């Protein structure tokens, strides 16, 4: 009888251990600023997070992921598979780009509470799309399966001081996508009509035209690296920059937007 209870306890313990996990979801902050959150189904103190990964699908074209955050001081790596690349390899319908976001292996100690989301990644969407949607690619999607797991979501962590395992448990119901059409009409009109950047392309200086007070201008390169930052200014000197594409993040008293600019 003692051995029976020992076996039963082992089965129950193993089952409960396997039930622990993290779901991922998209959180809309404001405008075109979003976060990816992890939602644990268990309490934990001082868990050792190694590496995390997920794939965001966006409308094909000029829409990019920019102004990316870090995770406990650790930078994320991002790689893009264009709609043309995916469809050329026999995956997708040619309308969606894939952005593979990975936190390289390392160590971050975190604590969390059951069913309480915590932010793992924050970013902006460029070029203000007003149609289509953004979503987290499920591991069961034909694109993810066809590419042999290269686009899979995962959450590798050591939660009990034994060994590191993948505790990703799926995409949270109702939090796997965001429709750009649902952004407030007022927000879209503000971005399209009340804030302008000129000249674009620019040779030596950029100007921001808006009736609102500009609190900060932040310029990023095409890879999301911050190049310059100015406070309380509606102009920025860019004559020293190399020719190419950049992203200008404009923070006003009412909103934050990002516009793509070209330096001649």
Coordinates of C-alpha atoms in Angstrom, one line a residue:
X1 CA 0.0 0.0 0.0
X2 CA 2.9 2.4 0.8
X3 CA 4.4 1.8 -2.6
X4 CA 0.9 2.5 -4.2
X5 CA 0.7 5.9 -2.5
X6 CA 4.3 6.7 -3.5
X7 CA 3.5 6.0 -7.1
X8 CA 0.2 8.0 -6.9
X9 CA 2.1 11.0 -5.4
X10 CA 4.7 10.9 -8.1
X11 CA 2.0 10.9 -10.8
X12 CA 0.1 13.8 -9.2
X13 CA 3.3 15.8 -8.7
X14 CA 4.5 15.2 -12.2
X15 CA 1.1 16.2 -13.6
X16 CA 1.0 19.4 -11.5
X17 CA 4.6 20.3 -12.6
X18 CA 3.7 19.9 -16.2
X19 CA 0.7 22.1 -15.8
X20 CA 2.8 25.1 -15.0
X21 CA 3.4 27.4 -17.8
X22 CA 3.2 30.8 -19.5
X23 CA 0.8 32.1 -22.1
X24 CA 1.7 35.0 -24.3
X25 CA -0.6 37.9 -25.2
X26 CA -0.5 41.3 -27.0
X27 CA -1.2 44.4 -24.8
X28 CA -2.1 47.7 -26.5
X29 CA -0.6 50.6 -24.5
X30 CA -1.5 53.7 -26.6
X31 CA -1.5 54.7 -30.2
X32 CA 0.9 52.4 -32.0
X33 CA 2.8 51.3 -28.8
X34 CA 2.3 47.7 -27.7
X35 CA 3.7 45.1 -25.3
X36 CA 4.0 41.4 -25.3
X37 CA 3.1 40.0 -21.9
X38 CA 3.6 36.6 -20.3
X39 CA 0.8 35.2 -18.2
X40 CA 1.8 32.6 -15.6
X41 CA -0.6 30.0 -14.2
X42 CA 1.4 29.6 -11.0
X43 CA 3.1 31.7 -8.3
X44 CA 6.9 31.9 -8.4
X45 CA 9.7 33.6 -6.6
X46 CA 13.1 34.1 -8.1
X47 CA 12.7 32.0 -11.2
X48 CA 15.7 31.9 -13.6
X49 CA 14.6 32.9 -17.1
X50 CA 17.0 31.8 -19.8
X51 CA 15.6 32.7 -23.2
X52 CA 12.3 33.6 -24.8
X53 CA 11.0 33.7 -28.3
X54 CA 7.9 34.5 -30.4
X55 CA 6.9 35.6 -33.8
X56 CA 4.7 38.6 -34.7
X57 CA 2.9 38.7 -38.0
X58 CA 2.3 42.2 -39.6
X59 CA 0.9 43.5 -42.8
X60 CA 3.4 43.2 -45.7
X61 CA 5.1 46.4 -46.7
X62 CA 6.6 49.3 -44.8
X63 CA 5.2 48.4 -41.4
X64 CA 8.1 47.6 -39.0
X65 CA 8.7 46.9 -35.3
X66 CA 10.8 49.7 -33.8
X67 CA 11.8 51.3 -30.5
X68 CA 12.2 47.9 -28.9
X69 CA 12.7 47.5 -25.2
X70 CA 15.0 45.2 -23.2
X71 CA 14.2 42.4 -20.8
X72 CA 15.9 43.1 -17.4
X73 CA 18.7 44.9 -19.3
X74 CA 19.1 42.2 -21.9
X75 CA 18.6 43.2 -25.6
X76 CA 16.3 41.3 -27.9
X77 CA 17.3 40.1 -31.4
X78 CA 14.8 40.6 -34.2
X79 CA 14.8 39.0 -37.7
X80 CA 12.3 39.6 -40.5
X81 CA 10.9 37.2 -43.0
X82 CA 9.1 39.1 -45.7
X83 CA 5.8 38.0 -47.2
X84 CA 7.7 37.4 -50.5
X85 CA 10.3 35.3 -48.8
X86 CA 7.6 33.2 -47.0
X87 CA 5.4 32.7 -50.1
X88 CA 8.5 32.0 -52.2
X89 CA 9.3 29.1 -49.9
X90 CA 5.7 27.9 -50.1
X91 CA 4.4 29.4 -46.8
X92 CA 1.8 32.1 -46.4
X93 CA -0.4 34.0 -48.9
X94 CA 2.0 36.8 -49.6
X95 CA 0.2 39.4 -47.4
X96 CA 2.1 39.0 -44.1
X97 CA 5.6 39.7 -42.9
X98 CA 7.0 37.6 -40.0
X99 CA 9.1 39.3 -37.3
X100 CA 11.0 36.7 -35.2
X101 CA 11.8 38.1 -31.8
X102 CA 14.3 36.2 -29.6
X103 CA 15.9 36.9 -26.2
X104 CA 19.3 35.2 -26.5
X105 CA 20.2 32.7 -23.7
X106 CA 21.3 34.3 -20.4
X107 CA 19.9 34.8 -16.9
X108 CA 17.2 37.0 -15.5
X109 CA 15.6 36.4 -12.1
X110 CA 11.9 37.2 -11.9
X111 CA 9.0 36.6 -9.6
X112 CA 5.3 36.6 -10.5
X113 CA 1.7 35.9 -9.4
X114 CA -0.8 33.5 -10.9
X115 CA -2.8 35.0 -13.8
X116 CA -1.0 38.4 -13.5
X117 CA 0.5 39.4 -16.8
X118 CA 4.1 40.8 -16.8
X119 CA 5.7 42.7 -19.7
X120 CA 8.5 40.9 -21.5
X121 CA 8.8 43.1 -24.6
X122 CA 7.6 46.6 -25.6
X123 CA 7.7 48.2 -29.1
X124 CA 6.2 50.6 -31.6
X125 CA 4.6 49.9 -35.0
X126 CA 5.9 52.3 -37.7
X127 CA 4.0 54.0 -40.5
X128 CA 0.6 54.0 -38.6
X129 CA -1.3 51.2 -40.3
X130 CA -5.1 51.7 -40.2
X131 CA -6.1 48.3 -41.8
X132 CA -5.3 44.7 -41.3
X133 CA -4.0 43.3 -38.0
X134 CA -1.0 42.1 -36.0
X135 CA -1.0 38.7 -34.3
X136 CA 1.2 36.2 -32.5
X137 CA 2.0 33.3 -34.7
X138 CA 0.8 30.0 -33.1
X139 CA 3.2 27.1 -33.0
X140 CA 0.5 25.1 -34.7
X141 CA 0.3 27.4 -37.7
X142 CA 1.3 25.9 -41.0
X143 CA 4.0 28.6 -41.4
X144 CA 5.6 27.8 -38.1
X145 CA 5.3 24.0 -38.6
X146 CA 6.6 24.2 -42.2
X147 CA 9.7 26.1 -41.1
X148 CA 10.7 23.4 -38.6
X149 CA 10.2 25.4 -35.4
X150 CA 12.3 28.4 -36.4
X151 CA 9.3 30.7 -35.7
X152 CA 8.1 28.9 -32.6
X153 CA 7.2 30.7 -29.4
X154 CA 9.0 29.4 -26.2
X155 CA 9.8 30.4 -22.6
X156 CA 12.8 28.6 -21.3
X157 CA 13.2 28.9 -17.6
X158 CA 14.3 27.1 -14.5
X159 CA 11.4 27.5 -12.1
X160 CA 12.4 25.0 -9.4
X161 CA 16.2 25.1 -9.3
X162 CA 16.5 21.8 -11.1
X163 CA 16.9 22.4 -14.9
X164 CA 15.8 24.7 -17.7
X165 CA 12.7 23.7 -19.7
X166 CA 10.3 25.3 -22.1
X167 CA 7.2 26.4 -20.2
X168 CA 5.4 28.1 -23.0
X169 CA 1.8 27.0 -22.9
X170 CA 0.1 28.8 -25.8
X171 CA -1.4 32.1 -26.7
X172 CA -3.9 33.7 -24.3
X173 CA -7.5 33.5 -25.5
X174 CA -8.6 36.9 -26.9
X175 CA -5.1 38.4 -26.6
X176 CA -3.4 36.9 -29.7
X177 CA -4.1 39.7 -32.2
X178 CA -4.8 43.4 -32.6
X179 CA -6.9 44.9 -35.3
X180 CA -5.5 48.3 -36.4
X181 CA -9.0 49.4 -37.5
X182 CA -9.9 49.5 -33.8
X183 CA -7.6 52.4 -33.0
X184 CA -9.6 55.5 -32.1
X185 CA -10.5 57.6 -35.1
X186 CA -9.4 60.7 -33.2
X187 CA -5.9 59.1 -32.7
X188 CA -5.6 58.3 -36.4
X189 CA -6.7 61.8 -37.5
X190 CA -4.2 63.3 -35.1
X191 CA -1.4 61.3 -36.5
X192 CA -2.4 61.8 -40.2
X193 CA -3.4 65.4 -40.1
X194 CA -2.2 67.2 -37.0
X195 CA 1.4 66.2 -37.0
X196 CA 3.6 66.6 -40.1
X197 CA 7.4 66.2 -40.6
X198 CA 9.1 68.1 -43.4
X199 CA 11.0 68.2 -45.6
X200 CA 10.9 64.4 -46.2
X201 CA 13.3 63.5 -47.7
X202 CA 15.5 65.8 -45.6
X203 CA 19.0 67.1 -46.3
X204 CA 20.1 69.1 -43.3
X205 CA 17.2 69.7 -40.9
X206 CA 13.8 68.2 -40.0
X207 CA 10.8 70.2 -38.8
X208 CA 7.8 69.0 -37.0
X209 CA 4.6 70.9 -37.6
X210 CA 1.8 70.4 -35.0
X211 CA -0.4 72.6 -32.8
X212 CA 0.6 70.5 -29.8
X213 CA 3.6 71.0 -27.6
X214 CA 6.4 68.6 -28.6
X215 CA 7.9 67.1 -25.4
X216 CA 10.6 65.0 -27.1
X217 CA 12.0 64.0 -30.5
X218 CA 13.8 60.7 -30.7
X219 CA 15.5 59.5 -33.9
X220 CA 16.2 55.8 -34.5
X221 CA 18.1 54.0 -37.3
X222 CA 16.5 51.3 -39.4
X223 CA 17.5 48.7 -36.8
X224 CA 15.9 50.5 -33.9
X225 CA 19.1 52.0 -32.4
X226 CA 18.6 55.4 -30.9
X227 CA 20.6 58.1 -32.8
X228 CA 19.5 61.4 -31.2
X229 CA 17.1 62.7 -28.6
X230 CA 15.9 66.3 -28.1
X231 CA 13.5 67.8 -25.6
X232 CA 11.1 70.6 -26.2
X233 CA 12.0 71.1 -29.8
X234 CA 10.2 71.0 -33.1
X235 CA 13.3 70.7 -35.3
X236 CA 16.3 68.4 -35.5
X237 CA 19.6 68.8 -37.4
X238 CA 20.3 65.7 -39.5
X239 CA 23.0 67.0 -42.0
X240 CA 25.7 64.8 -40.3
X241 CA 23.7 61.6 -40.8
X242 CA 24.3 59.0 -43.5
X243 CA 21.8 58.8 -46.3
X244 CA 19.0 56.3 -45.7
X245 CA 15.8 55.6 -43.8
X246 CA 15.2 56.5 -40.2
X247 CA 12.3 56.6 -37.7
X248 CA 11.4 59.8 -35.8
X249 CA 9.4 59.2 -32.6
X250 CA 7.4 62.3 -31.7
X251 CA 6.1 62.6 -28.1
X252 CA 3.5 65.4 -27.6
X253 CA 1.4 66.3 -24.7
X254 CA -1.4 64.2 -26.0
X255 CA 0.1 61.2 -27.9
X256 CA 3.2 59.5 -29.1
X257 CA 3.7 58.6 -32.8
X258 CA 6.5 57.4 -35.0
X259 CA 7.1 58.5 -38.6
X260 CA 9.5 57.1 -41.2
X261 CA 11.8 59.7 -42.7
X262 CA 14.5 59.7 -45.4
X263 CA 17.8 61.4 -45.1
X264 CA 19.2 62.5 -48.5

